[in-house]
Coordinates of C-alpha atoms in Angstrom, one line a residue:
M1 CA 42.2 -98.4 -25.3
N2 CA 39.6 -96.0 -24.2
E3 CA 42.2 -93.5 -22.9
R4 CA 44.1 -93.7 -26.2
H5 CA 40.9 -93.2 -28.2
T6 CA 39.9 -90.3 -26.0
A7 CA 43.3 -88.7 -26.5
A8 CA 43.1 -89.2 -30.3
V9 CA 39.6 -87.6 -30.4
G10 CA 40.9 -84.7 -28.4
G11 CA 43.9 -84.3 -30.8
T12 CA 41.5 -84.3 -33.8
E13 CA 39.3 -81.6 -32.2
E14 CA 42.4 -79.4 -31.7
S15 CA 43.5 -79.9 -35.3
M16 CA 40.1 -79.0 -36.6
K17 CA 40.1 -75.9 -34.5
R18 CA 43.4 -74.8 -35.9
I19 CA 42.3 -75.5 -39.5
L20 CA 39.1 -73.5 -38.9
C21 CA 41.1 -70.6 -37.5
L22 CA 43.4 -70.6 -40.5
M23 CA 40.4 -70.7 -42.9
L24 CA 38.8 -67.7 -41.2
A25 CA 42.0 -65.8 -41.2
G26 CA 42.3 -66.4 -44.9
V27 CA 38.8 -65.2 -45.6
L28 CA 39.4 -62.1 -43.6
L29 CA 42.6 -61.3 -45.4
L30 CA 40.9 -61.7 -48.8
A31 CA 38.0 -59.4 -47.7
L32 CA 40.4 -56.8 -46.6
A33 CA 42.4 -57.0 -49.8
G34 CA 39.2 -56.6 -51.8
C35 CA 38.2 -53.5 -49.9
K36 CA 41.6 -51.9 -50.5
S37 CA 41.6 -52.6 -54.2
D38 CA 38.2 -51.0 -54.9
P39 CA 37.6 -47.8 -52.9
P40 CA 34.4 -45.9 -53.4
K41 CA 34.6 -42.8 -55.6
V42 CA 32.3 -40.8 -53.4
Q43 CA 32.2 -41.2 -49.6
P44 CA 28.9 -39.9 -48.3
N45 CA 29.0 -37.8 -45.1
G46 CA 32.7 -38.1 -44.8
T47 CA 35.8 -37.0 -46.7
D48 CA 37.2 -37.5 -50.2
G49 CA 40.4 -39.1 -48.9
T50 CA 42.3 -35.8 -48.7
G51 CA 40.8 -34.6 -45.4
E52 CA 38.4 -32.2 -47.2
T53 CA 34.8 -32.6 -46.2
T54 CA 32.5 -33.7 -49.0
P55 CA 28.8 -32.9 -49.2
S56 CA 26.3 -35.5 -48.2
Q57 CA 25.3 -37.6 -51.1
S58 CA 23.6 -40.9 -51.7
T59 CA 25.8 -43.5 -53.4
P60 CA 25.1 -42.8 -57.1
E61 CA 23.7 -45.7 -59.2
P62 CA 22.9 -45.9 -62.9
I63 CA 19.2 -45.1 -63.5
G64 CA 18.4 -47.1 -66.6
T65 CA 17.3 -44.7 -69.4
A66 CA 16.5 -41.7 -67.1
L67 CA 20.0 -40.3 -67.2
K68 CA 21.2 -41.0 -70.7
L69 CA 23.0 -37.8 -71.7
G70 CA 26.3 -38.9 -70.2
D71 CA 29.2 -39.9 -72.4
A72 CA 28.3 -43.5 -72.9
D73 CA 31.0 -44.0 -75.6
G74 CA 33.8 -42.6 -73.4
T75 CA 34.7 -39.9 -75.8
Y76 CA 36.0 -37.8 -72.9
G77 CA 36.9 -40.7 -70.7
T78 CA 34.8 -40.9 -67.5
L79 CA 34.3 -37.1 -67.1
F80 CA 30.6 -37.1 -67.7
G81 CA 29.9 -40.5 -66.2
H82 CA 27.6 -43.1 -67.7
G83 CA 24.2 -42.4 -66.1
E84 CA 25.0 -41.6 -62.5
V85 CA 25.3 -38.4 -60.4
I86 CA 28.9 -37.4 -60.3
S87 CA 31.0 -35.1 -58.0
V88 CA 33.0 -32.0 -59.0
S89 CA 35.4 -30.2 -56.7
I90 CA 36.9 -26.7 -57.5
K91 CA 40.0 -25.5 -55.6
I92 CA 41.1 -21.9 -56.4
S93 CA 44.8 -21.5 -56.4
D94 CA 44.8 -18.2 -54.4
D95 CA 42.5 -16.6 -51.8
T96 CA 40.2 -14.9 -54.4
K97 CA 36.6 -15.8 -54.0
L98 CA 35.2 -17.2 -57.3
S99 CA 31.9 -15.3 -57.1
D100 CA 33.8 -11.9 -56.7
V101 CA 35.2 -12.2 -60.2
T102 CA 32.3 -11.5 -62.6
D103 CA 34.0 -9.7 -65.4
G104 CA 34.9 -12.7 -67.5
T105 CA 38.3 -13.3 -65.9
Y106 CA 39.4 -16.9 -65.3
L107 CA 41.0 -17.9 -62.1
M108 CA 43.6 -20.7 -62.0
A109 CA 42.2 -23.7 -60.2
D110 CA 42.5 -27.4 -59.6
V111 CA 39.3 -29.2 -60.6
T112 CA 38.4 -32.8 -59.9
V113 CA 35.6 -34.2 -62.1
N114 CA 34.3 -37.6 -61.3
G115 CA 37.7 -38.7 -59.9
T116 CA 39.8 -37.1 -62.7
E117 CA 42.1 -34.4 -61.6
L118 CA 42.5 -31.3 -63.9
N119 CA 45.2 -29.1 -62.6
G120 CA 45.9 -25.5 -63.5
V121 CA 42.7 -24.9 -65.5
G122 CA 40.6 -21.7 -65.8
V123 CA 37.4 -21.3 -63.8
G124 CA 35.2 -18.3 -64.0
V125 CA 31.6 -17.0 -63.7
D126 CA 29.8 -18.1 -66.9
Q127 CA 29.2 -14.8 -68.8
K128 CA 27.1 -16.6 -71.4
D129 CA 24.5 -17.8 -68.9
P130 CA 21.5 -15.5 -68.9
S131 CA 21.3 -15.6 -65.1
T132 CA 24.7 -13.9 -64.6
A133 CA 23.6 -10.3 -65.2
I134 CA 20.5 -10.8 -63.0
I135 CA 22.4 -12.4 -60.1
K136 CA 25.1 -9.7 -60.3
R137 CA 22.5 -6.9 -60.3
S138 CA 20.6 -8.4 -57.4
G139 CA 23.7 -8.8 -55.2
A140 CA 23.4 -12.6 -55.0
D141 CA 26.5 -14.8 -55.4
K142 CA 25.4 -18.3 -56.5
Y143 CA 26.6 -18.2 -60.2
S144 CA 26.9 -20.6 -63.0
Y145 CA 30.5 -21.4 -63.8
R146 CA 32.6 -22.1 -66.9
V147 CA 35.7 -24.3 -66.9
D148 CA 38.2 -23.6 -69.7
I149 CA 40.8 -26.4 -69.7
D150 CA 43.3 -24.5 -71.8
A151 CA 42.8 -21.0 -70.3
F152 CA 46.4 -21.0 -69.0
A153 CA 48.0 -23.6 -71.3
D154 CA 46.9 -23.2 -74.9
G155 CA 45.9 -26.5 -76.6
T156 CA 45.5 -28.4 -73.4
T157 CA 42.4 -30.7 -73.1
A158 CA 41.0 -33.1 -70.6
E159 CA 40.6 -36.4 -72.5
G160 CA 39.8 -34.2 -75.6
L161 CA 37.4 -31.9 -73.8
D162 CA 38.3 -28.2 -73.8
E163 CA 35.4 -26.5 -72.0
F164 CA 32.4 -27.3 -69.9
T165 CA 29.9 -25.4 -67.8
L166 CA 28.3 -25.9 -64.4
S167 CA 24.7 -24.5 -64.4
N168 CA 23.0 -23.3 -61.2
F169 CA 19.5 -24.1 -62.4
F170 CA 18.5 -20.5 -62.0
G171 CA 14.9 -20.1 -63.1
D172 CA 14.3 -23.9 -63.0
P173 CA 13.5 -25.3 -59.6
S174 CA 12.9 -28.7 -61.2
C175 CA 16.5 -28.9 -62.4
M176 CA 15.2 -30.8 -65.4
R177 CA 14.4 -28.4 -68.2
A178 CA 17.8 -28.4 -70.0
Y179 CA 18.1 -32.1 -69.5
L180 CA 14.7 -32.8 -70.9
Y181 CA 15.5 -30.6 -73.9
G182 CA 18.6 -32.7 -74.6
L183 CA 16.6 -35.9 -74.2
A184 CA 14.1 -34.6 -76.7
L185 CA 16.7 -33.8 -79.3
R186 CA 18.2 -37.3 -78.9
E187 CA 14.7 -38.8 -79.3
L188 CA 14.5 -37.1 -82.7
G189 CA 17.9 -38.4 -83.7
G190 CA 19.8 -35.1 -83.1
E191 CA 22.9 -34.2 -81.2
S192 CA 22.9 -32.9 -77.6
P193 CA 25.8 -31.8 -75.5
Y194 CA 26.8 -34.4 -72.9
M195 CA 25.3 -33.6 -69.5
A196 CA 25.8 -34.9 -66.0
Y197 CA 24.2 -33.9 -62.7
A198 CA 27.1 -33.0 -60.4
V199 CA 27.4 -32.4 -56.6
L200 CA 29.7 -29.4 -56.5
T201 CA 32.1 -28.1 -53.8
V202 CA 34.1 -24.9 -54.2
N203 CA 37.2 -24.5 -51.9
G204 CA 35.8 -27.2 -49.7
E205 CA 32.4 -25.6 -49.3
P206 CA 29.3 -27.5 -50.5
A207 CA 27.5 -25.6 -53.3
G208 CA 24.7 -28.1 -54.0
L209 CA 23.6 -29.8 -57.2
Y210 CA 24.7 -28.4 -60.5
L211 CA 24.4 -29.5 -64.1
M212 CA 27.7 -30.1 -65.9
T213 CA 27.3 -29.6 -69.6
E214 CA 29.7 -29.9 -72.6
A215 CA 30.2 -26.4 -73.8
V216 CA 29.4 -25.5 -77.5
S217 CA 33.1 -25.0 -78.1
D218 CA 35.9 -26.5 -80.3
S219 CA 35.7 -30.0 -78.8
Y220 CA 31.9 -30.2 -79.1
M221 CA 32.1 -28.9 -82.7
R222 CA 34.8 -31.5 -83.6
R223 CA 32.7 -34.3 -82.0
T224 CA 29.4 -33.3 -83.8
A225 CA 30.3 -31.6 -87.0
G226 CA 33.9 -32.6 -87.9
S227 CA 37.4 -31.4 -87.2
D228 CA 37.1 -28.2 -89.2
A229 CA 33.8 -27.0 -87.8
K230 CA 33.4 -23.6 -86.4
I231 CA 30.6 -21.1 -85.5
I232 CA 29.4 -19.3 -88.6
D233 CA 28.1 -16.0 -87.3
D234 CA 28.1 -13.7 -90.4
L235 CA 24.4 -14.3 -91.1
S236 CA 21.3 -15.0 -89.1
L237 CA 18.7 -17.4 -90.4
D238 CA 16.3 -14.6 -91.4
E239 CA 19.2 -12.6 -93.0
L240 CA 20.0 -15.7 -95.0
Y241 CA 16.3 -16.0 -96.0
A242 CA 16.2 -12.4 -97.0
H243 CA 19.2 -13.0 -99.3
L244 CA 17.4 -15.9 -101.0
A245 CA 14.2 -13.9 -101.3
E246 CA 16.1 -11.1 -103.0
S247 CA 17.4 -13.6 -105.5
A248 CA 13.9 -14.7 -106.2
A249 CA 12.8 -11.1 -106.7
D250 CA 15.4 -10.9 -109.5
G251 CA 13.5 -13.4 -111.4
Q252 CA 15.2 -16.6 -110.2
E253 CA 12.8 -19.4 -109.4
I254 CA 13.9 -21.1 -106.1
S255 CA 12.7 -23.9 -103.9
L256 CA 13.4 -22.6 -100.5
S257 CA 14.2 -26.0 -98.8
E258 CA 16.3 -27.1 -101.8
V259 CA 18.4 -23.9 -102.0
L260 CA 18.7 -23.5 -98.2
G261 CA 19.5 -27.2 -98.0
E262 CA 22.7 -26.6 -100.0
S263 CA 24.2 -24.7 -97.0
I264 CA 21.9 -25.7 -94.0
D265 CA 21.3 -29.1 -92.5
M266 CA 17.5 -29.0 -92.9
A267 CA 16.8 -32.2 -90.9
A268 CA 18.6 -30.7 -87.9
L269 CA 16.7 -27.4 -88.4
A270 CA 13.4 -29.3 -88.4
R271 CA 14.4 -31.1 -85.2
C272 CA 15.5 -28.0 -83.4
F273 CA 12.5 -25.9 -84.5
A274 CA 10.2 -28.7 -83.3
V275 CA 11.8 -28.9 -79.9
D276 CA 11.9 -25.1 -79.5
V277 CA 8.3 -24.7 -80.4
Y278 CA 7.0 -27.7 -78.3
A279 CA 9.1 -26.7 -75.3
G280 CA 8.6 -23.0 -75.5
N281 CA 12.3 -22.1 -75.8
F282 CA 12.6 -18.3 -75.8
M283 CA 16.4 -18.5 -76.0
S284 CA 16.3 -19.5 -79.7
Y285 CA 15.5 -18.3 -83.2
F286 CA 12.0 -17.4 -82.0
D287 CA 13.3 -14.8 -79.5
L288 CA 13.6 -11.0 -80.0
T289 CA 17.3 -11.5 -81.0
P290 CA 19.3 -14.5 -82.4
H291 CA 21.6 -14.7 -79.4
G292 CA 20.3 -18.0 -78.3
Y293 CA 21.5 -20.1 -81.3
A294 CA 24.5 -20.5 -83.6
L295 CA 25.2 -22.0 -87.0
I296 CA 28.0 -24.5 -86.8
G297 CA 29.9 -26.0 -89.8
A298 CA 33.0 -26.0 -91.8
D299 CA 33.8 -23.6 -94.7
G300 CA 32.1 -24.8 -97.8
G301 CA 30.0 -27.4 -95.8
K302 CA 26.5 -27.6 -94.4
Q303 CA 25.8 -25.6 -91.3
T304 CA 23.9 -27.0 -88.3
Y305 CA 21.5 -25.0 -86.2
T306 CA 22.6 -25.4 -82.6
E307 CA 21.0 -24.0 -79.4
L308 CA 23.3 -22.2 -77.0
F309 CA 21.1 -22.1 -73.9
V310 CA 17.9 -24.1 -73.1
G311 CA 17.7 -23.9 -69.3
L312 CA 14.7 -21.5 -69.3
A313 CA 12.4 -23.5 -71.7
M314 CA 9.1 -25.0 -70.7
G315 CA 7.6 -22.0 -69.0
A316 CA 10.7 -21.0 -66.9
Y317 CA 11.6 -17.8 -68.8
Q318 CA 10.5 -14.8 -66.8
A319 CA 9.0 -13.2 -69.9
D320 CA 6.9 -16.3 -70.6
G321 CA 4.2 -16.1 -67.9
G322 CA 2.8 -19.3 -69.4
R323 CA 2.2 -17.8 -72.9
S324 CA 4.2 -20.5 -74.7
V325 CA 1.7 -23.1 -73.4
T326 CA -0.9 -22.0 -76.0
A327 CA 1.6 -20.8 -78.7
S328 CA 0.6 -21.8 -82.2
I329 CA 2.9 -24.4 -83.8
Y330 CA 2.7 -22.6 -87.0
E331 CA 3.1 -19.0 -85.8
P332 CA 5.1 -19.5 -82.6
N333 CA 6.2 -15.9 -82.0
F334 CA 6.5 -16.2 -78.3
L335 CA 7.5 -12.6 -78.0
S336 CA 5.3 -10.8 -80.4
G337 CA 7.5 -7.8 -80.5
K338 CA 9.8 -9.8 -82.8
D339 CA 9.4 -8.6 -86.3
G340 CA 8.2 -11.9 -87.6
C341 CA 10.1 -15.2 -88.1
A342 CA 10.4 -14.8 -91.8
L343 CA 12.3 -18.0 -92.6
F344 CA 10.1 -20.2 -90.4
T345 CA 6.9 -18.7 -91.9
A346 CA 8.2 -19.4 -95.4
L347 CA 9.2 -23.0 -94.5
M348 CA 5.7 -23.7 -93.2
D349 CA 4.6 -23.2 -96.9
D350 CA 7.2 -25.8 -98.0
D351 CA 5.4 -29.2 -98.0
D352 CA 8.5 -31.3 -97.4
F353 CA 9.9 -29.3 -94.5
C354 CA 6.5 -28.7 -92.9
T355 CA 5.7 -32.4 -93.0
E356 CA 9.0 -33.3 -91.3
Y357 CA 8.5 -30.6 -88.7
Q358 CA 5.0 -31.9 -88.0
N359 CA 6.2 -35.5 -87.7
N360 CA 8.8 -34.3 -85.2
L361 CA 6.2 -32.6 -83.1
E362 CA 4.1 -35.7 -83.1
K363 CA 7.1 -37.7 -81.9
L364 CA 7.7 -35.2 -79.1
Y365 CA 4.0 -35.5 -78.1
R366 CA 4.5 -39.2 -77.7
F367 CA 7.8 -38.8 -76.0
F368 CA 6.7 -36.3 -73.3
G369 CA 3.2 -37.7 -72.9
D370 CA 1.4 -35.8 -70.2
G371 CA 4.7 -35.0 -68.6
Q372 CA 4.3 -37.0 -65.4
D373 CA 6.1 -40.3 -66.3
I374 CA 9.2 -38.8 -67.8
V375 CA 9.6 -36.3 -65.0
T376 CA 9.0 -39.0 -62.4
A377 CA 11.8 -41.0 -64.0
L378 CA 14.2 -38.1 -63.6
D379 CA 13.0 -37.4 -60.1
G380 CA 13.9 -41.0 -59.2
A381 CA 17.5 -40.3 -60.4
I382 CA 18.1 -36.9 -58.8
G383 CA 15.3 -36.3 -56.2
G384 CA 17.3 -37.8 -53.3
V385 CA 20.4 -35.9 -54.2
V386 CA 18.5 -32.6 -54.3
K387 CA 17.0 -33.3 -50.9
E388 CA 20.4 -34.1 -49.3
N389 CA 22.6 -31.5 -51.1
G390 CA 20.2 -28.7 -52.0
I391 CA 20.2 -26.5 -55.1
P392 CA 21.0 -22.8 -55.4
Y393 CA 18.0 -20.4 -54.9
Y394 CA 15.3 -23.0 -54.3
T395 CA 14.1 -25.2 -51.5
Y396 CA 13.4 -28.9 -51.7
E397 CA 9.7 -28.1 -51.4
A398 CA 10.0 -25.8 -54.4
Y399 CA 11.6 -28.7 -56.3
Q400 CA 8.8 -31.1 -55.3
A401 CA 6.1 -28.8 -56.5
Q402 CA 7.7 -28.9 -60.0
V403 CA 7.6 -32.6 -60.4
V404 CA 4.0 -33.5 -59.7
F405 CA 0.8 -32.5 -61.5
S406 CA -1.2 -30.1 -59.5
G407 CA -4.2 -29.7 -61.9
V408 CA -3.6 -26.0 -62.2
E409 CA -5.8 -24.2 -64.7
L410 CA -4.3 -22.5 -67.7
S411 CA -5.4 -19.1 -66.4
E412 CA -3.2 -19.7 -63.3
L413 CA -0.2 -20.5 -65.5
L414 CA -0.6 -17.1 -67.2
G415 CA 0.7 -14.2 -65.3
D416 CA 2.5 -10.8 -65.5
P417 CA 5.2 -11.3 -68.1
G418 CA 7.6 -9.0 -66.5
N419 CA 10.5 -7.8 -68.7
V420 CA 8.9 -8.3 -72.1
L421 CA 7.3 -6.5 -74.9
V422 CA 3.7 -7.0 -73.8
P423 CA 1.6 -8.1 -76.8
A424 CA -1.4 -6.0 -77.8
E425 CA -4.8 -7.6 -78.6
G426 CA -4.8 -9.4 -81.9
E427 CA -1.0 -9.8 -82.0
G428 CA -0.6 -13.1 -80.2
A429 CA -2.0 -12.2 -76.8
P430 CA -3.4 -15.3 -75.2
D431 CA -7.0 -15.4 -74.1
T432 CA -6.6 -14.8 -70.4
G433 CA -9.8 -13.0 -69.7
K434 CA -7.7 -9.9 -68.9
E435 CA -7.8 -6.7 -71.0
A436 CA -4.8 -6.6 -73.3
P437 CA -2.7 -3.5 -73.4
T438 CA -3.1 -1.3 -76.4
E439 CA 0.6 -0.8 -77.1
Y440 CA 4.0 -2.4 -76.4
E441 CA 5.7 -1.6 -73.1
I442 CA 9.1 -2.4 -71.8
K443 CA 8.8 -3.4 -68.2
T444 CA 11.6 -3.2 -65.6
E445 CA 14.5 -5.5 -65.6
P446 CA 13.8 -8.8 -63.7
T447 CA 15.5 -9.7 -60.4
V448 CA 16.3 -12.9 -58.6
S449 CA 12.9 -12.7 -56.8
D450 CA 11.1 -12.6 -60.1
Y451 CA 12.2 -16.2 -60.7
A452 CA 11.1 -17.5 -57.3
T453 CA 7.7 -18.7 -58.4
V454 CA 8.2 -20.6 -61.6
K455 CA 5.2 -22.6 -62.6
G456 CA 5.3 -26.4 -62.3
L457 CA 7.1 -28.4 -65.0
V458 CA 4.6 -31.2 -65.1
D459 CA 1.7 -28.7 -65.3
Y460 CA 3.4 -27.0 -68.2
L461 CA 4.1 -30.2 -70.1
H462 CA 0.5 -31.4 -69.5
Q463 CA -1.0 -28.2 -70.8
R464 CA 1.4 -28.0 -73.8
A465 CA 0.6 -31.6 -74.8
T466 CA -3.1 -30.7 -74.9
H467 CA -2.5 -27.7 -77.2
V468 CA 0.0 -29.4 -79.5
S469 CA -2.1 -32.5 -80.0
G470 CA -5.2 -30.4 -80.8
Q471 CA -3.3 -28.4 -83.4
L472 CA -2.0 -31.6 -85.0
S473 CA -5.4 -33.4 -84.6
L474 CA -3.8 -36.3 -82.7
D475 CA -5.6 -38.8 -80.6

């Protein structure tokens, strides 16, 4: 009895052991199957699955509302991501070094964007980026790049996208100025190109963090202004105003905003003017030349004012020297050598437009605050990636100095403006305590080193908020 009972217990124990082993084996198989079905898109400190080394990168995670210029609606699939840092890999088809071709020529390349392979596309140095001429002249080689999907196969797109750029953050150690400009436009209800921070490799070599941006090209115009939209470049805004003023001189009574509103999207103009003025954007209507903006629209339809480059706003433009910090919101001639801003000046006398413009400035004041919170949010999204992967031209320490408030005085923000028409006293020169020059002077062309000591982003936003709120009499 006892022997039979002992044998039965022993048999039961053996059976239980077998069952447990089978259960563990099943769990292990399921775990392995799960791993195989969902591989990571980016493998930090390893390879991308092809044997090519990838740059060190923390696993990207969505950052709430901090990175919200991605393609949330999936207009172009997953190319721009949905609020995470992505990866971009460029492989040139021959042995030509990308940085050696600076004449606008496109090289055939295979480009992988956030896991999507784009084969046989055109890649070249971005000739429209203001930094290109400076970098070329200085003998450096860390350019911004432009990717043209249909350069070698006309009509080809990537999920509908035909062109994008990869910006090197030249002049902006914070890596945030263009992104903040886009966020500000969105805050006012306007359109911004899609953007994504991207860790870039070129022919297997790590290039650091870049900003991938939807180019103002056919696909952008289709998305924002309709299928027939194009760049209207036959008139500048001031030339258009001069034409209207001439009509008024012939005895026709005109309401500027009403007549202009027949061909220009005035709400968009009020938004962009407000962001340009608040953010001190030299590459705009308020510059010496109109090269920084375009009018976009279809024949017979309304035209929309659109910025072409915003990466040197908020005190980063070498000609600024901090002068835009104190610029008047009603006479924002950042470079006083410009022969006025005739249209803007006239619109400030138009009650409806001026009120909308002022309301937009107040919204921007609330949006940016003192600069620290909004910059800290972006720092939380990209700071670790900057530290691990680097950025062209600047150290991580230079980046860190941009994203904290240092308490710097305004007089320290104002410096030698470099390549600029220096304003004479009484013509927009800020009160720096320094004797103003008596005439205009063209200084030497800037070099890479001239952009090595850009003043802090938070310091700029803090000072600008003080001056804008004072002019608007805000609390």
